[in-house]
Amino acid sequence: MTSITAAMESLWWTPTRSEGHRPVPGPVDRGRQEPGLKRVGARLGIARTVLGAAFALALSACQTPWTGPVSELPIDPPAAALATQAAPAPQQEPAPDHSMGARIAAVLLQRAPTMRPVDRARVAKAIEDARHSHRVDPVLVLAVIHQESRFRADARGPRGSLGLMQVRPFVAADVARRHNIPWAGAKTLLDPAANVQIGACYLGEMLEMFPDPALAIAAYNMGPYRVRRLVARGHHPRPAYLVSVLKHVQTLSSEMGPIATDSVEDALGE
């Protein structure tokens, strides 16, 4: 029997224990048992010291495969910070386009909603090109289109005029030849962009021929030779056509805003 076993035996059981009786601690022989208990306590103390050192070493060496020791792990940021970082930056709305092309396109969209978008874009470009090449006010071109066809690309007049600007085929063929515009016969005038290109060129020629815009607009409708004869007789023609075009010019000018080139409205008001 070891000293530990002997110490426990003398501590918890009496020699006279019997079955069915609760154990009663017996007397301890201090002279015989105290050295053994001291040795047990010493061993337990050593064990605690060794286990504590091993546990501390394990904690200091504990690390994740990618970050290092536990004490160096980053603290997760608050959820609010994550939400702020993840929130996309507010997008600024594009600035409105106030260019001449955009204003012309807006008028065409409002007055010719059934026209194909690609045709509206081509017509807008033809009007803007006429502004640069012939110094024709885009507002005047749009006003003539309104008066002639109400923005209907397939409009046909009683005297054979066709398209948006109601150009007669023989006049269109002559204008196309002088300005190197592709011409494939009368059907060319049913192409909205080609019709406006030819019609705006012809209107520009009338403005060059007659310094007075009112006479130029009348000549577009009546023909230049007739207007010249009337002027030679001392008449200043102001047909109902001219009055209607001028009203359209005023309406469109208020919608489109000021234009950098000389406005036909200003010229007509002089």
PDB file of C-alpha atoms in Angstrom, residues 66-167:
ATOM      1  CA  TRP A  66      -3.612  33.733 -42.188  1.00  0.00           C
ATOM      2  CA  THR A  67      -3.498  36.438 -39.557  1.00  0.00           C
ATOM      3  CA  GLY A  68      -1.039  35.582 -36.773  1.00  0.00           C
ATOM      4  CA  PRO A  69      -1.623  35.485 -33.022  1.00  0.00           C
ATOM      5  CA  VAL A  70      -5.103  35.872 -31.612  1.00  0.00           C
ATOM      6  CA  SER A  71      -4.118  39.060 -29.798  1.00  0.00           C
ATOM      7  CA  GLU A  72      -3.270  40.637 -33.156  1.00  0.00           C
ATOM      8  CA  LEU A  73      -6.585  39.823 -34.868  1.00  0.00           C
ATOM      9  CA  PRO A  74      -8.424  42.975 -36.057  1.00  0.00           C
ATOM     10  CA  ILE A  75     -11.650  43.892 -34.396  1.00  0.00           C
ATOM     11  CA  ASP A  76     -14.627  43.786 -36.736  1.00  0.00           C
ATOM     12  CA  PRO A  77     -15.839  47.314 -37.567  1.00  0.00           C
ATOM     13  CA  PRO A  78     -19.358  48.251 -36.516  1.00  0.00           C
ATOM     14  CA  ALA A  79     -22.189  47.363 -38.859  1.00  0.00           C
ATOM     15  CA  ALA A  80     -22.890  51.062 -39.449  1.00  0.00           C
ATOM     16  CA  ALA A  81     -19.336  51.578 -40.683  1.00  0.00           C
ATOM     17  CA  LEU A  82     -19.665  48.617 -43.030  1.00  0.00           C
ATOM     18  CA  ALA A  83     -22.937  50.006 -44.378  1.00  0.00           C
ATOM     19  CA  THR A  84     -21.282  53.381 -44.971  1.00  0.00           C
ATOM     20  CA  GLN A  85     -18.373  51.782 -46.797  1.00  0.00           C
ATOM     21  CA  ALA A  86     -20.644  49.571 -48.900  1.00  0.00           C
ATOM     22  CA  ALA A  87     -23.084  52.317 -49.876  1.00  0.00           C
ATOM     23  CA  PRO A  88     -22.443  53.497 -53.461  1.00  0.00           C
ATOM     24  CA  ALA A  89     -21.645  57.126 -54.061  1.00  0.00           C
ATOM     25  CA  PRO A  90     -24.681  59.133 -55.165  1.00  0.00           C
ATOM     26  CA  GLN A  91     -24.770  59.595 -58.924  1.00  0.00           C
ATOM     27  CA  GLN A  92     -25.192  63.067 -60.278  1.00  0.00           C
ATOM     28  CA  GLU A  93     -27.821  63.563 -62.941  1.00  0.00           C
ATOM     29  CA  PRO A  94     -26.419  64.666 -66.293  1.00  0.00           C
ATOM     30  CA  ALA A  95     -26.774  68.329 -67.039  1.00  0.00           C
ATOM     31  CA  PRO A  96     -29.570  69.155 -69.476  1.00  0.00           C
ATOM     32  CA  ASP A  97     -28.478  69.574 -73.071  1.00  0.00           C
ATOM     33  CA  HIS A  98     -29.273  73.090 -74.311  1.00  0.00           C
ATOM     34  CA  SER A  99     -27.425  72.793 -77.618  1.00  0.00           C
ATOM     35  CA  MET A 100     -29.142  73.836 -80.835  1.00  0.00           C
ATOM     36  CA  GLY A 101     -29.344  70.212 -81.981  1.00  0.00           C
ATOM     37  CA  ALA A 102     -31.079  69.228 -78.735  1.00  0.00           C
ATOM     38  CA  ARG A 103     -33.586  72.083 -79.025  1.00  0.00           C
ATOM     39  CA  ILE A 104     -34.393  71.192 -82.623  1.00  0.00           C
ATOM     40  CA  ALA A 105     -34.809  67.532 -81.654  1.00  0.00           C
ATOM     41  CA  ALA A 106     -37.184  68.527 -78.835  1.00  0.00           C
ATOM     42  CA  VAL A 107     -39.399  70.453 -81.275  1.00  0.00           C
ATOM     43  CA  LEU A 108     -39.444  67.524 -83.694  1.00  0.00           C
ATOM     44  CA  LEU A 109     -40.295  65.093 -80.909  1.00  0.00           C
ATOM     45  CA  GLN A 110     -43.240  67.242 -79.827  1.00  0.00           C
ATOM     46  CA  ARG A 111     -44.603  68.004 -83.281  1.00  0.00           C
ATOM     47  CA  ALA A 112     -43.679  64.827 -85.149  1.00  0.00           C
ATOM     48  CA  PRO A 113     -44.063  62.080 -82.518  1.00  0.00           C
ATOM     49  CA  THR A 114     -44.790  59.386 -85.114  1.00  0.00           C
ATOM     50  CA  MET A 115     -41.609  60.071 -87.073  1.00  0.00           C
ATOM     51  CA  ARG A 116     -38.943  57.433 -86.570  1.00  0.00           C
ATOM     52  CA  PRO A 117     -36.261  58.507 -84.070  1.00  0.00           C
ATOM     53  CA  VAL A 118     -33.526  57.963 -86.645  1.00  0.00           C
ATOM     54  CA  ASP A 119     -35.360  60.245 -89.102  1.00  0.00           C
ATOM     55  CA  ARG A 120     -35.854  62.911 -86.424  1.00  0.00           C
ATOM     56  CA  ALA A 121     -32.129  62.853 -85.745  1.00  0.00           C
ATOM     57  CA  ARG A 122     -31.316  63.179 -89.449  1.00  0.00           C
ATOM     58  CA  VAL A 123     -33.787  66.026 -89.922  1.00  0.00           C
ATOM     59  CA  ALA A 124     -32.341  67.851 -86.898  1.00  0.00           C
ATOM     60  CA  LYS A 125     -28.865  67.501 -88.386  1.00  0.00           C
ATOM     61  CA  ALA A 126     -30.040  68.802 -91.778  1.00  0.00           C
ATOM     62  CA  ILE A 127     -31.565  71.881 -90.115  1.00  0.00           C
ATOM     63  CA  GLU A 128     -28.425  72.536 -88.091  1.00  0.00           C
ATOM     64  CA  ASP A 129     -26.207  72.067 -91.164  1.00  0.00           C
ATOM     65  CA  ALA A 130     -28.289  74.645 -93.050  1.00  0.00           C
ATOM     66  CA  ARG A 131     -27.687  77.066 -90.206  1.00  0.00           C
ATOM     67  CA  HIS A 132     -23.915  76.782 -90.677  1.00  0.00           C
ATOM     68  CA  SER A 133     -23.713  76.486 -94.462  1.00  0.00           C
ATOM     69  CA  HIS A 134     -26.459  78.936 -95.525  1.00  0.00           C
ATOM     70  CA  ARG A 135     -27.027  80.987 -92.344  1.00  0.00           C
ATOM     71  CA  VAL A 136     -30.667  79.938 -92.289  1.00  0.00           C
ATOM     72  CA  ASP A 137     -32.333  80.408 -88.917  1.00  0.00           C
ATOM     73  CA  PRO A 138     -33.398  76.952 -87.602  1.00  0.00           C
ATOM     74  CA  VAL A 139     -36.556  78.549 -86.203  1.00  0.00           C
ATOM     75  CA  LEU A 140     -37.509  79.731 -89.686  1.00  0.00           C
ATOM     76  CA  VAL A 141     -36.944  76.278 -91.185  1.00  0.00           C
ATOM     77  CA  LEU A 142     -39.138  74.705 -88.504  1.00  0.00           C
ATOM     78  CA  ALA A 143     -41.798  77.392 -89.013  1.00  0.00           C
ATOM     79  CA  VAL A 144     -41.885  76.696 -92.770  1.00  0.00           C
ATOM     80  CA  ILE A 145     -42.145  72.947 -92.103  1.00  0.00           C
ATOM     81  CA  HIS A 146     -45.048  73.601 -89.746  1.00  0.00           C
ATOM     82  CA  GLN A 147     -46.840  75.784 -92.286  1.00  0.00           C
ATOM     83  CA  GLU A 148     -46.176  73.565 -95.305  1.00  0.00           C
ATOM     84  CA  SER A 149     -46.827  70.043 -93.966  1.00  0.00           C
ATOM     85  CA  ARG A 150     -47.600  70.151 -90.238  1.00  0.00           C
ATOM     86  CA  PHE A 151     -44.478  67.976 -89.850  1.00  0.00           C
ATOM     87  CA  ARG A 152     -45.873  65.148 -92.009  1.00  0.00           C
ATOM     88  CA  ALA A 153     -43.063  63.602 -94.032  1.00  0.00           C
ATOM     89  CA  ASP A 154     -45.485  62.013 -96.525  1.00  0.00           C
ATOM     90  CA  ALA A 155     -47.471  65.184 -97.241  1.00  0.00           C
ATOM     91  CA  ARG A 156     -48.403  65.808-100.903  1.00  0.00           C
ATOM     92  CA  GLY A 157     -49.535  69.161-102.251  1.00  0.00           C
ATOM     93  CA  PRO A 158     -52.094  69.824-105.024  1.00  0.00           C
ATOM     94  CA  ARG A 159     -49.378  71.065-107.413  1.00  0.00           C
ATOM     95  CA  GLY A 160     -47.033  68.143-106.935  1.00  0.00           C
ATOM     96  CA  SER A 161     -45.067  69.439-103.952  1.00  0.00           C
ATOM     97  CA  LEU A 162     -43.792  66.716-101.624  1.00  0.00           C
ATOM     98  CA  GLY A 163     -42.575  66.113 -98.101  1.00  0.00           C
ATOM     99  CA  LEU A 164     -41.923  68.179 -95.015  1.00  0.00           C
ATOM    100  CA  MET A 165     -41.065  71.423 -96.817  1.00  0.00           C
ATOM    101  CA  GLN A 166     -43.403  70.812 -99.799  1.00  0.00           C
ATOM    102  CA  VAL A 167     -40.758  71.196-102.478  1.00  0.00           C
TER     103      VAL A 167
END
